[in-house]
Coordinates of C-alpha atoms in Angstrom, one line a residue:
M1 CA 119.5 78.6 65.5
E2 CA 121.9 75.7 64.9
N3 CA 125.3 76.3 63.4
K4 CA 128.4 74.3 62.5
M5 CA 131.9 75.3 63.4
F6 CA 132.4 79.0 63.2
C7 CA 135.4 80.7 64.7
Y8 CA 136.9 84.1 63.8
Q9 CA 138.6 85.1 67.0
C10 CA 142.2 85.3 65.6
Q11 CA 143.8 87.2 62.8
E12 CA 144.6 84.2 60.7
T13 CA 140.9 83.0 60.4
A14 CA 140.1 81.5 57.0
G15 CA 139.7 84.1 54.3
C16 CA 139.5 86.8 57.0
K17 CA 135.9 85.7 57.5
G18 CA 135.8 82.7 59.7
C19 CA 136.9 79.1 60.0
T20 CA 134.0 76.8 59.2
I21 CA 135.6 73.4 58.4
A22 CA 138.6 73.3 60.7
G23 CA 140.6 76.0 62.4
V24 CA 143.6 77.4 60.6
C25 CA 145.3 77.0 64.0
G26 CA 144.7 73.2 63.8
K27 CA 141.6 73.2 65.9
K28 CA 139.1 70.5 65.0
P29 CA 135.3 71.2 64.8
E30 CA 134.7 68.8 67.7
V31 CA 137.1 70.8 69.8
A32 CA 135.7 74.2 68.7
A33 CA 132.2 73.0 69.7
M34 CA 133.4 72.2 73.2
Q35 CA 135.1 75.5 73.5
D36 CA 131.9 77.3 72.5
L37 CA 130.0 75.3 75.1
L38 CA 132.6 76.0 77.8
I39 CA 132.2 79.8 77.1
Y40 CA 128.4 79.4 77.3
A41 CA 128.6 77.6 80.6
T42 CA 131.0 80.1 81.9
K43 CA 128.7 83.0 81.0
G44 CA 125.9 81.2 82.8
L45 CA 128.1 80.8 85.9
S46 CA 129.1 84.4 85.6
A47 CA 125.5 85.6 85.5
I48 CA 125.0 83.7 88.8
T49 CA 128.1 85.1 90.5
T50 CA 127.0 88.6 89.4
K51 CA 123.6 88.0 90.9
L52 CA 125.2 86.7 94.1
R53 CA 127.3 89.8 94.5
A54 CA 124.3 92.0 93.9
E55 CA 122.6 90.2 96.8
G56 CA 125.7 91.0 99.0
K57 CA 127.0 87.4 99.0
E58 CA 130.7 86.5 98.6
V59 CA 132.2 84.7 95.6
S60 CA 135.3 82.7 96.3
K61 CA 138.7 83.1 94.7
D62 CA 138.4 79.5 93.5
I63 CA 135.4 80.5 91.4
N64 CA 137.1 83.6 90.0
H65 CA 140.1 81.4 89.1
L66 CA 137.8 78.9 87.4
V67 CA 136.3 81.6 85.2
T68 CA 139.6 83.0 84.1
M69 CA 141.0 79.5 83.4
N70 CA 138.0 78.6 81.3
L71 CA 138.5 81.7 79.2
F72 CA 142.2 81.0 78.9
I73 CA 141.5 77.5 77.7
T74 CA 139.6 78.8 74.8
I75 CA 142.3 81.4 73.6
T76 CA 143.7 80.6 70.2
N77 CA 146.5 77.9 70.2
A78 CA 146.0 77.0 73.9
N79 CA 144.1 73.8 74.2
F80 CA 143.3 71.2 71.5
D81 CA 142.2 68.5 73.9
R82 CA 138.5 67.8 73.7
G83 CA 138.5 65.6 76.8
A84 CA 140.2 68.2 78.9
I85 CA 137.7 70.9 77.8
I86 CA 134.8 68.5 78.5
Q87 CA 136.2 68.1 82.0
A88 CA 136.2 71.9 82.4
I89 CA 132.6 72.0 81.3
R90 CA 131.6 69.3 83.8
E91 CA 133.4 71.2 86.6
T92 CA 131.8 74.5 85.6
L93 CA 128.3 73.0 85.5
G94 CA 128.8 71.5 89.0
K95 CA 129.9 74.8 90.5
K96 CA 127.1 76.6 88.7
Q97 CA 124.4 74.4 90.2
D98 CA 125.9 74.8 93.7
L99 CA 125.9 78.6 93.4
L100 CA 122.5 78.8 91.7
A101 CA 121.0 77.2 94.9
Q102 CA 122.4 80.2 96.8
V103 CA 120.7 82.8 94.7
S104 CA 117.6 84.2 96.5
D105 CA 116.0 85.8 93.5
Q106 CA 116.5 83.9 90.3
S107 CA 114.4 86.1 88.2
G108 CA 116.2 87.8 85.3
L109 CA 118.9 85.1 85.0
P110 CA 119.6 83.9 81.5
E111 CA 118.9 80.4 80.2
A112 CA 122.7 79.7 80.4
A113 CA 122.5 80.0 84.2
F114 CA 120.0 77.2 84.4
W115 CA 121.3 74.8 81.7
N116 CA 122.8 71.7 83.2
G117 CA 123.0 69.1 80.4
T118 CA 124.7 65.8 80.5
E119 CA 127.7 64.9 78.4
D120 CA 125.6 63.1 75.8
S121 CA 123.8 66.4 75.1
F122 CA 127.0 68.6 74.9
D123 CA 127.4 68.5 71.1
A124 CA 123.8 69.3 70.4
K125 CA 123.8 72.2 72.8
A126 CA 127.1 73.5 71.5
A127 CA 125.6 73.7 68.0
K128 CA 123.0 76.1 69.3
V129 CA 125.1 78.5 71.4
G130 CA 128.1 79.3 69.3
V131 CA 129.1 82.7 67.8
L132 CA 126.3 82.7 65.2
A133 CA 123.6 82.2 67.8
T134 CA 123.5 86.0 67.9
Q135 CA 121.7 86.9 64.6
N136 CA 122.2 90.7 64.6
E137 CA 125.6 91.2 63.0
D138 CA 126.5 94.4 65.0
I139 CA 125.3 93.0 68.4
R140 CA 127.3 89.8 67.6
S141 CA 130.4 91.8 66.6
L142 CA 130.4 93.7 69.9
R143 CA 129.6 90.7 72.0
E144 CA 132.5 88.9 70.5
L145 CA 134.8 91.9 70.7
I146 CA 134.0 92.1 74.5
T147 CA 134.4 88.3 75.0
Y148 CA 137.8 88.3 73.2
G149 CA 138.9 91.2 75.3
L150 CA 137.9 89.4 78.4
K151 CA 139.8 86.3 77.3
G152 CA 142.9 88.4 77.0
L153 CA 142.2 90.0 80.4
A154 CA 141.7 86.5 81.9
A155 CA 145.1 85.5 80.6
Y156 CA 146.7 88.4 82.5
S157 CA 144.7 87.6 85.6
K158 CA 145.7 84.0 85.5
H159 CA 149.4 84.8 85.4
A160 CA 149.0 87.2 88.3
N161 CA 147.0 84.6 90.2
A162 CA 149.8 82.1 89.7
L163 CA 152.0 84.6 91.7
M164 CA 149.2 84.8 94.4
Q165 CA 148.0 88.2 93.3
D166 CA 144.2 88.8 92.9
D167 CA 142.0 91.7 92.1
E168 CA 138.4 91.0 93.2
E169 CA 137.1 94.1 91.3
T170 CA 138.6 92.9 88.0
D171 CA 137.2 89.4 88.5
A172 CA 133.8 90.8 89.3
F173 CA 133.9 92.9 86.1
I174 CA 135.0 89.9 84.0
Q175 CA 132.0 88.0 85.2
S176 CA 129.5 90.8 84.9
A177 CA 130.6 91.6 81.4
L178 CA 130.4 88.0 80.4
A179 CA 126.8 87.9 81.7
D180 CA 126.1 91.1 79.8
T181 CA 127.0 89.5 76.5
L182 CA 123.8 87.3 77.1
N183 CA 121.6 90.3 77.8
D184 CA 119.3 90.9 74.8
D185 CA 118.2 94.2 76.3
L186 CA 121.5 95.9 75.8
S187 CA 121.7 98.1 72.7
V188 CA 124.7 98.7 70.4
D189 CA 125.5 101.9 72.3
D190 CA 125.4 99.9 75.6
L191 CA 127.8 97.4 74.2
V192 CA 130.1 100.0 72.8
A193 CA 130.3 101.5 76.3
L194 CA 130.9 98.1 77.8
T195 CA 133.7 97.6 75.2
L196 CA 135.5 100.7 76.5
E197 CA 134.9 99.6 80.1
T198 CA 136.6 96.3 79.2
G199 CA 139.6 98.4 78.1
K200 CA 139.6 100.2 81.5
Y201 CA 139.8 96.9 83.3
G202 CA 142.4 95.8 80.8
V203 CA 144.6 98.5 82.1
N204 CA 143.9 97.3 85.7
G205 CA 144.7 93.7 84.7
M206 CA 148.0 94.6 83.1
A207 CA 148.9 96.7 86.2
L208 CA 148.1 93.8 88.4
L209 CA 150.3 91.4 86.4
D210 CA 153.1 94.0 86.2
R211 CA 153.1 94.3 90.0
A212 CA 153.0 90.5 90.4
N213 CA 155.9 90.0 88.1
T214 CA 158.1 92.8 89.4
E215 CA 157.4 92.0 93.1
A216 CA 158.3 88.4 92.5
Y217 CA 161.3 88.8 90.1
G218 CA 162.4 92.4 90.2
N219 CA 162.2 95.1 87.5
P220 CA 163.5 94.0 84.1
E221 CA 166.9 95.4 83.3
I222 CA 168.9 95.7 80.1
T223 CA 170.2 92.2 79.3
T224 CA 172.0 90.5 76.5
V225 CA 170.6 87.0 75.8
D226 CA 172.6 84.3 74.1
I227 CA 170.8 82.6 71.1
G228 CA 173.3 79.8 70.7
V229 CA 173.4 76.5 72.5
R230 CA 175.5 74.7 75.2
K231 CA 176.6 71.1 75.3
N232 CA 174.2 69.8 78.0
P233 CA 170.8 68.4 77.3
G234 CA 168.1 70.9 77.6
I235 CA 164.4 71.7 78.3
L236 CA 162.8 74.3 76.1
I237 CA 160.1 76.4 77.9
S238 CA 157.5 78.3 75.8
G239 CA 154.4 80.3 76.5
H240 CA 154.3 83.1 79.1
D241 CA 154.1 81.7 82.6
L242 CA 157.0 83.0 84.7
R243 CA 156.0 81.0 87.8
D244 CA 156.3 77.8 85.8
L245 CA 159.8 78.8 84.6
E246 CA 160.8 79.6 88.2
M247 CA 159.7 76.1 89.4
L248 CA 161.4 74.4 86.5
L249 CA 164.7 76.3 87.1
E250 CA 164.6 75.4 90.8
Q251 CA 164.0 71.7 90.1
T252 CA 166.7 71.4 87.4
Q253 CA 169.5 72.7 89.6
G254 CA 172.4 70.2 89.7
S255 CA 170.6 67.9 87.2
G256 CA 172.9 68.6 84.3
V257 CA 170.0 69.9 82.3
D258 CA 169.9 73.4 80.9
V259 CA 166.8 75.5 80.4
Y260 CA 166.2 77.5 77.3
T261 CA 163.4 80.0 76.6
H262 CA 161.4 80.0 73.4
S263 CA 159.3 82.8 71.8
E264 CA 157.4 84.8 74.4
M265 CA 159.5 83.4 77.2
L266 CA 162.6 85.3 75.9
P267 CA 161.9 88.3 78.2
A268 CA 162.3 86.1 81.3
H269 CA 166.0 86.7 80.9
Y270 CA 165.5 90.4 81.7
Y271 CA 164.3 89.7 85.3
P272 CA 167.1 89.8 87.9
A273 CA 165.7 86.9 89.9
F274 CA 166.3 84.4 87.1
K275 CA 169.9 85.4 86.6
K276 CA 171.0 83.4 89.6
Y277 CA 170.4 80.1 87.9
P278 CA 173.6 78.9 86.2
N279 CA 171.7 76.5 83.9
F280 CA 169.4 79.2 82.5
A281 CA 171.1 79.0 79.1
G282 CA 169.5 81.4 76.6
N283 CA 166.8 81.7 74.0
Y284 CA 166.2 79.1 71.3
G285 CA 164.4 79.8 68.1
N286 CA 161.9 82.4 67.1
A287 CA 158.2 83.2 67.2
W288 CA 155.6 80.5 68.0
W289 CA 154.7 79.7 64.4
K290 CA 158.1 78.3 63.5
Q291 CA 158.0 75.7 66.3
K292 CA 157.5 72.6 64.2
E293 CA 160.9 73.0 62.6
E294 CA 162.6 74.3 65.7
F295 CA 161.2 71.9 68.2
E296 CA 162.4 69.0 66.0
K297 CA 165.9 70.4 66.2
F298 CA 165.9 71.1 69.9
N299 CA 166.2 67.4 70.6
G300 CA 165.0 67.7 74.2
P301 CA 161.6 68.0 75.8
I302 CA 159.5 71.2 75.4
L303 CA 157.2 72.6 78.1
M304 CA 154.2 74.6 76.8
T305 CA 153.0 76.8 79.7
T306 CA 150.3 78.8 77.9
N307 CA 148.9 79.5 74.5
C308 CA 151.1 79.5 71.4
V309 CA 150.9 75.7 70.9
V310 CA 151.0 74.4 67.3
P311 CA 149.7 70.8 67.1
P312 CA 153.0 68.8 67.1
A313 CA 154.5 66.6 64.5
D314 CA 154.7 62.9 65.4
S315 CA 158.5 63.1 65.4
Y316 CA 158.6 65.2 68.6
K317 CA 155.1 64.7 70.0
D318 CA 156.4 62.5 72.8
R319 CA 158.7 65.3 73.8
L320 CA 155.9 68.0 74.1
W321 CA 154.5 68.5 77.5
T322 CA 151.7 70.9 78.6
T323 CA 150.7 72.5 81.8
G324 CA 148.1 75.1 83.0
A325 CA 145.5 76.0 80.4
T326 CA 147.2 74.2 77.6
G327 CA 146.4 70.8 76.2
V328 CA 147.3 68.6 73.2
P329 CA 145.8 65.1 72.8
G330 CA 148.5 62.4 73.2
C331 CA 150.9 64.8 75.0
R332 CA 151.6 64.5 78.7
H333 CA 150.1 67.2 81.0
I334 CA 151.6 68.4 84.3
D335 CA 149.0 69.4 86.8
G336 CA 149.2 71.9 89.6
A337 CA 146.8 74.3 91.2
Y338 CA 147.4 77.9 92.2
G339 CA 149.9 78.1 95.0
E340 CA 151.1 74.5 94.5
T341 CA 154.5 73.5 93.4
K342 CA 154.3 71.5 90.2
D343 CA 156.3 68.3 89.9
F344 CA 158.6 68.6 86.8
S345 CA 160.7 65.5 87.7
A346 CA 159.3 63.4 84.7
I347 CA 160.2 66.0 82.1
I348 CA 163.6 66.5 83.7
E349 CA 164.3 62.7 83.6
Q350 CA 163.3 62.7 79.9
A351 CA 165.7 65.6 79.2
K352 CA 168.6 63.7 80.7
K353 CA 168.3 61.0 78.1
C354 CA 168.1 63.4 75.1
P355 CA 171.0 64.9 73.0
A356 CA 171.9 68.5 73.4
P357 CA 170.1 71.0 71.2
T358 CA 171.1 71.4 67.6
E359 CA 172.5 74.9 67.1
I360 CA 170.3 76.8 64.6
E361 CA 171.8 80.3 65.1
T362 CA 174.5 82.2 67.1
G363 CA 174.7 85.6 68.5
S364 CA 172.6 87.5 71.0
I365 CA 169.6 89.7 71.5
T366 CA 169.4 92.7 73.8
G367 CA 166.2 93.6 75.7
G368 CA 164.8 94.6 79.1
F369 CA 163.4 98.0 78.3
A370 CA 160.4 97.8 80.6
H371 CA 159.1 101.0 82.2
E372 CA 161.5 101.3 85.1
Q373 CA 164.5 100.8 82.9
V374 CA 163.3 103.3 80.4
F375 CA 162.5 105.8 83.2
A376 CA 166.1 105.4 84.3
L377 CA 167.1 106.4 80.7
A378 CA 164.5 109.3 80.6
E379 CA 167.0 112.1 80.6
P380 CA 169.0 111.0 77.5
V381 CA 165.8 109.9 75.8
V382 CA 164.2 113.3 76.3
N383 CA 167.3 115.1 75.4
A384 CA 167.5 113.1 72.2
V385 CA 164.0 114.0 71.3
K386 CA 164.5 117.7 72.1
S387 CA 167.7 117.8 70.0
G388 CA 166.0 116.1 67.1
A389 CA 168.3 113.1 67.3
I390 CA 165.1 111.0 67.9
R391 CA 162.3 112.3 65.7
K392 CA 159.6 109.8 66.6
F393 CA 158.9 106.5 68.4
V394 CA 156.9 103.8 66.7
V395 CA 155.1 101.2 68.8
M396 CA 155.3 97.9 67.0
A397 CA 154.1 95.7 69.7
G398 CA 151.8 92.7 69.4
C399 CA 152.0 89.2 67.8
D400 CA 153.8 87.4 65.0
G401 CA 152.2 84.9 62.7
R402 CA 152.8 82.7 59.7
M403 CA 151.1 84.8 57.0
K404 CA 153.4 86.1 54.3
S405 CA 151.8 89.5 54.7
R406 CA 153.6 89.8 58.0
E407 CA 156.8 90.3 56.2
Y408 CA 155.5 93.9 56.0
Y409 CA 156.8 94.5 59.6
T410 CA 160.4 93.3 58.8
E411 CA 160.5 95.6 55.7
F412 CA 158.9 98.5 57.7
A413 CA 161.6 98.2 60.3
K414 CA 164.3 98.1 57.7
K415 CA 163.0 101.2 56.0
L416 CA 162.4 103.3 59.1
P417 CA 164.2 106.6 59.1
K418 CA 167.4 106.3 61.1
D419 CA 166.1 108.8 63.7
V420 CA 163.1 106.6 64.6
V421 CA 163.1 104.2 67.6
I422 CA 160.9 101.1 67.9
L423 CA 159.1 100.4 71.1
T424 CA 157.9 96.7 71.2
A425 CA 156.5 94.0 73.4
G426 CA 155.2 90.5 72.4
C427 CA 156.4 88.1 69.8
A428 CA 155.9 90.7 67.0
K429 CA 159.5 91.6 67.7
Y430 CA 160.8 88.5 66.1
K431 CA 160.1 90.2 62.7
Y432 CA 163.0 92.6 63.4
N433 CA 164.8 92.0 66.7
K434 CA 167.7 90.2 65.0
L435 CA 168.3 93.0 62.5
D436 CA 171.2 95.4 63.0
L437 CA 169.2 98.6 63.3
G438 CA 171.9 100.4 65.3
E439 CA 171.6 103.0 68.0
I440 CA 170.9 106.7 68.5
G441 CA 173.3 108.3 71.0
G442 CA 173.7 105.0 72.8
I443 CA 170.0 104.3 72.8
P444 CA 169.2 101.1 70.8
R445 CA 166.7 101.6 68.0
V446 CA 164.7 98.5 69.2
L447 CA 163.5 98.9 72.8
D448 CA 161.9 95.5 73.9
A449 CA 159.7 95.8 76.9
G450 CA 159.0 92.1 77.1
Q451 CA 156.1 89.8 76.5
C452 CA 152.7 90.8 75.2
N453 CA 151.8 90.6 78.9
D454 CA 154.2 93.6 79.3
S455 CA 152.4 95.9 77.0
Y456 CA 151.5 97.9 80.1
S457 CA 155.1 99.1 80.1
L458 CA 154.6 100.8 76.7
A459 CA 151.5 102.6 78.1
L460 CA 153.4 103.7 81.2
I461 CA 156.3 104.9 79.0
A462 CA 153.9 107.0 76.8
L463 CA 152.2 108.4 79.9
K464 CA 155.6 109.3 81.4
L465 CA 156.7 111.1 78.2
Q466 CA 153.4 112.9 78.2
E467 CA 154.1 114.1 81.7
I468 CA 157.7 115.1 81.0
F469 CA 156.8 117.1 77.9
G470 CA 153.9 118.7 79.7
L471 CA 151.3 117.6 77.1
E472 CA 147.6 117.6 77.7
D473 CA 146.8 115.0 75.1
I474 CA 148.7 111.7 74.8
N475 CA 148.2 111.9 71.0
D476 CA 150.5 115.0 70.9
L477 CA 153.5 112.8 71.7
P478 CA 156.0 111.9 68.9
I479 CA 154.7 108.3 68.9
V480 CA 152.9 106.4 66.2
F481 CA 151.2 103.0 66.7
N482 CA 151.7 100.3 64.1
I483 CA 150.6 97.2 65.9
A484 CA 150.5 93.6 64.7
W485 CA 147.8 91.4 66.2
Y486 CA 147.0 87.7 66.2
E487 CA 145.0 86.6 69.2
Q488 CA 142.9 87.8 72.1
K489 CA 145.6 89.2 74.4
A490 CA 146.2 91.7 71.6
V491 CA 142.5 92.5 71.7
I492 CA 142.6 93.6 75.3
V493 CA 145.8 95.6 74.7
L494 CA 144.0 97.4 71.9
L495 CA 141.0 98.1 74.1
A496 CA 143.2 99.3 76.9
L497 CA 144.9 101.8 74.6
L498 CA 141.6 103.1 73.4
Y499 CA 140.5 103.5 77.0
L500 CA 143.7 105.5 77.7
G501 CA 142.7 107.8 74.8
V502 CA 145.2 106.7 72.2
K503 CA 144.0 107.4 68.7
N504 CA 145.0 106.7 65.1
I505 CA 146.3 103.1 65.9
H506 CA 147.2 101.2 62.8
L507 CA 146.4 97.5 63.1
G508 CA 147.5 94.7 60.8
P509 CA 148.2 92.7 58.8
T510 CA 144.3 92.7 58.6
L511 CA 141.6 94.3 60.6
P512 CA 139.7 91.7 62.8
A513 CA 137.1 89.7 61.0
F514 CA 134.8 89.9 64.0
L515 CA 134.4 93.7 63.4
S516 CA 131.2 94.2 61.5
E517 CA 131.1 97.1 59.0
N518 CA 129.2 99.3 61.4
V519 CA 131.3 98.4 64.4
A520 CA 134.5 99.0 62.4
K521 CA 133.0 102.4 61.4
V522 CA 132.5 103.3 65.1
L523 CA 136.2 102.6 65.8
V524 CA 137.3 104.5 62.8
D525 CA 135.1 107.5 63.4
N526 CA 135.8 107.8 67.1
F527 CA 139.4 106.5 67.5
G528 CA 140.9 106.7 64.0
I529 CA 141.6 102.9 63.9
A530 CA 143.0 102.0 60.5
G531 CA 144.6 99.1 58.7
I532 CA 148.1 99.1 57.1
G533 CA 149.0 100.0 53.6
T534 CA 152.2 99.4 51.7
V535 CA 155.5 99.9 53.6
D536 CA 156.4 102.9 51.5
D537 CA 153.0 104.5 51.8
D538 CA 152.9 104.0 55.6
I539 CA 156.5 105.3 56.1
K540 CA 155.4 108.4 54.2
L541 CA 152.2 108.7 56.2
F542 CA 153.9 108.4 59.6
F543 CA 157.2 110.2 58.9
G544 CA 156.6 112.3 55.8
E545 CA 159.1 110.6 53.6
A546 CA 159.3 107.7 51.1

């Protein structure tokens, strides 16, 4: 079956059905085709590595890293560079052929394991192996749900790998699960079970990254972050990769160039290790989707370390740099393999010639409420709950986006009863983290645990509260979940929460388009997954008042 562009992996997909002409994100059909082909080739490679492990043979870390990088490249808003994606396909096919020769028994391997087309055949092959190649709607839905969860898990793994932390068991699972999405013998029930197993490894992947970050940079602590500007020229770093930030800070010492964070990099300020750098200036701007306006005003160069790239306007395209999984045609890319020190000298030299950032706001943001910091506050938090000062917590983690319907989350935060505390992680917080929501007995009403990568902290906090209150069921906690999603890292967070037994999660602003009616019913019936309503209706539903 041949198909044209079809992509529905993110929340903003066209008409909540699928992008078929061009991506709402800015992705062109020719780029989408190569992403589909890269996923197909990576699934073929994964089928081979899974077979090799079954035969008792070793798979190298380099191959594990290649698989996770390939998945990361195809995450929404990461890589728009067709040439870079083609290069990744070529490398994957070469590694695949080398490993295939090591398989003793090649029976049972899927067609993807053997395909080794040349570049002139890439477009024709891509047209046959995209999302719609699976004709059964429910099987397709589950395969994509698993694949998108694995993309999110790969992102966590990649960040941990950058800090020289690996988990062979998780890598083996990512590859075996990718191979299973090609297996026509698996039933709907088999794929539902694999979906939950993906959530299990999502918990493991988040734990790995949490350990990597905290061992390298210390446990996040309560920190007030300036959102104004200084007088020096600056570099704005966006995305999620803390190792890239560390290298940039080290290389800008004494250069006269300040470093500012943007969007999901804001929580870097909470880590003790980064506070020693005098030129670590503050946070500039808001969530990813406002970057065209804000990057224009920053004046200096911008380094995109991971997904959350919006194709740039010509006015600042020459100041946008990419690294890691990211790529934008016409923008300069800084290479660097795992364990290597990247050379940021060119972007630093450009910064020196640029004006200082234009101030777009003043004030500060307070955050740093990751698990260890909240555990340190456990006694006053528990006492506040027991006394009734805190009635409930609401988890409002996840992603921000440009859709007008996302104003729901700002209005929801404003209308929350004054005895409710928000737990958040990810860029969803930009919908309310600059509101003056006050405190409860010295406890801020917005507790920011960090990046979407730090959602593990929210799970640990819930589990700790369950232990403190002596509850058998995590769902008996005074916690409600009203989560905003946008891309595939949010998918693995959702699957991880489902694996941990969390029920009645509300997901918005829309339910994923990739959930077929029957698959959505399974999630509703078994886990109580629901969408959002109006702000007033949801306030009444969660807290019993209008």
